[in-house]
XYZ file of C-alpha atoms in Angstrom:
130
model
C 79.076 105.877 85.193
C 82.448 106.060 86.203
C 84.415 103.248 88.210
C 86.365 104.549 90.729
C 89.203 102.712 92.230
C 88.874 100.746 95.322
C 92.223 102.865 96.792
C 91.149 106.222 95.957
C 91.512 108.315 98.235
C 88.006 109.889 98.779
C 86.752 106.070 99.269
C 87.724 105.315 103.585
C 88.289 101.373 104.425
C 88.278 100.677 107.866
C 89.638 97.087 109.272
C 92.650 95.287 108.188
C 92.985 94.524 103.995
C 96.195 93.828 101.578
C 96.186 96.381 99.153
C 96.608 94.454 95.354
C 97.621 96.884 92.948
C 94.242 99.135 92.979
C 92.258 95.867 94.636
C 91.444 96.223 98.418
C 91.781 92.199 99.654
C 90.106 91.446 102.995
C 87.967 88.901 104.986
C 87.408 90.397 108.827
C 83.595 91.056 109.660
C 82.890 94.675 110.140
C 85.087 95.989 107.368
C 83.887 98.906 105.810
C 83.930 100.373 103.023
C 82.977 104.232 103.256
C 82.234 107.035 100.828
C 80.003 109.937 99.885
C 77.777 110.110 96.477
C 76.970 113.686 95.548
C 73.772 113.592 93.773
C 71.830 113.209 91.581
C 72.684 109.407 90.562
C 70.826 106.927 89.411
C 72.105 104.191 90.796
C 75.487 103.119 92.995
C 77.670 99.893 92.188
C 80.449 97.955 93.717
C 82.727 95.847 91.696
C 83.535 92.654 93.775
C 84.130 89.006 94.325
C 84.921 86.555 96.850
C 87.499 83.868 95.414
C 86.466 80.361 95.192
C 89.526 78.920 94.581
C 89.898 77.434 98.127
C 93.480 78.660 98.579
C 92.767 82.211 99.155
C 89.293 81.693 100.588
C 86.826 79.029 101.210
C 82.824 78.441 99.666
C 80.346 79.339 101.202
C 76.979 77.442 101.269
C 73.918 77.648 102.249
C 73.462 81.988 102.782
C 71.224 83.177 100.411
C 71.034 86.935 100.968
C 71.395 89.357 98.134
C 68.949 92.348 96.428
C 70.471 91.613 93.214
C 69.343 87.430 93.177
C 70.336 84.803 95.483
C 73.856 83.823 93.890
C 74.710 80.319 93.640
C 77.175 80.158 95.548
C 77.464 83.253 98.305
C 81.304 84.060 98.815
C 80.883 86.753 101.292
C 77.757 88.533 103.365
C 77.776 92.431 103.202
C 75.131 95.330 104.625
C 74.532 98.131 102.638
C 73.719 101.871 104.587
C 73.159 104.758 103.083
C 72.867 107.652 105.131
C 73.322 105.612 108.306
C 70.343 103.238 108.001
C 70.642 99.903 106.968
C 69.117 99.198 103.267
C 69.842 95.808 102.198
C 72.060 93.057 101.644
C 74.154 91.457 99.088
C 75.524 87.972 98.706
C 78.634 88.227 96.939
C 78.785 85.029 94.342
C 81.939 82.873 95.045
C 83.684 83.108 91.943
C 87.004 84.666 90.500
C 85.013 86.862 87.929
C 84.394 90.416 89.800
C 80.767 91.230 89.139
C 78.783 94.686 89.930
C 76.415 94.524 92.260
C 74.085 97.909 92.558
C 73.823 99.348 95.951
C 72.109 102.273 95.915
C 69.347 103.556 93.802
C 67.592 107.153 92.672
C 70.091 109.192 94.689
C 68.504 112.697 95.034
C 70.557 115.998 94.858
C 73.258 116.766 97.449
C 75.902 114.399 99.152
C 74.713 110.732 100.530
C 76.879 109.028 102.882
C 77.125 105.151 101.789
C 78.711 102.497 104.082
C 79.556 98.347 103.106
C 79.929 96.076 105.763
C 81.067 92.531 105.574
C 78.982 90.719 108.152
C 80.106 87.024 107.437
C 82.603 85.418 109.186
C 86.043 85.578 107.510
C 86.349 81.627 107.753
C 83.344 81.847 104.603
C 85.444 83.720 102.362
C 87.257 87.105 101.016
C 85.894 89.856 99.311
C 88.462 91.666 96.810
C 86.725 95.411 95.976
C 87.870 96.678 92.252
């Protein structure tokens, strides 16, 4: 499909980020990340990663939470919601590599509201969004 810019416009953050080039940096629990699908689609990603280089964010151990595989080494904690309930999880791997994780599946026709919440603390790590 086609990857659409973390600072488009038709995508809404809500907290606090640093905005790096077309990157959206942030680390507050209860960001969000906020946009609408229109259907059909197949299948929803995000491009992201949580840095592990210790300067800009710290490991995290011991969460294993994710409905793509319990990553090695979980940078960041996020909720997924599509159409305002609560579908899953994903543990975002520590690592400087931005990965895709898929969020949403078998999107029928029409719009679908889809929401990304960071629910770990921001002492466990960033997330940058692609």
């Amino acid at each position: 499909g086609t990857l659409v810019v973390a600072t488009d416009e038709r995508i809404q953050f809500v907290g606090r980020c640093i905005v790096a080039g077309t990157d959206l940096e942030y680390s507050c629990s209860s960001s969000l990340l906020r946009f609408i699908v229109s259907g059909p689609a197949s299948a929803v990603g995000i491009t992201v990663f949580s840095p592990a280089d210790g300067g800009r964010a710290k490991k995290m151990h011991a969460m294993n939470a994710s409905t793509n595989g319990t990553p090695e080494k979980a940078g960041a904690l996020m909720n997924i919601y599509v159409n305002g309930t609560r579908t899953g999880k994903i543990g975002v791997e520590a690592c400087d590599t931005p990965k895709q994780y898929i969020i949403a599946e078998g999107l029928g026709d029409g719009d679908t509201l889809i929401e990304v919440t960071k629910v770990s603390e921001p002492a466990w790590g960033m997330v940058v969004v692609k």
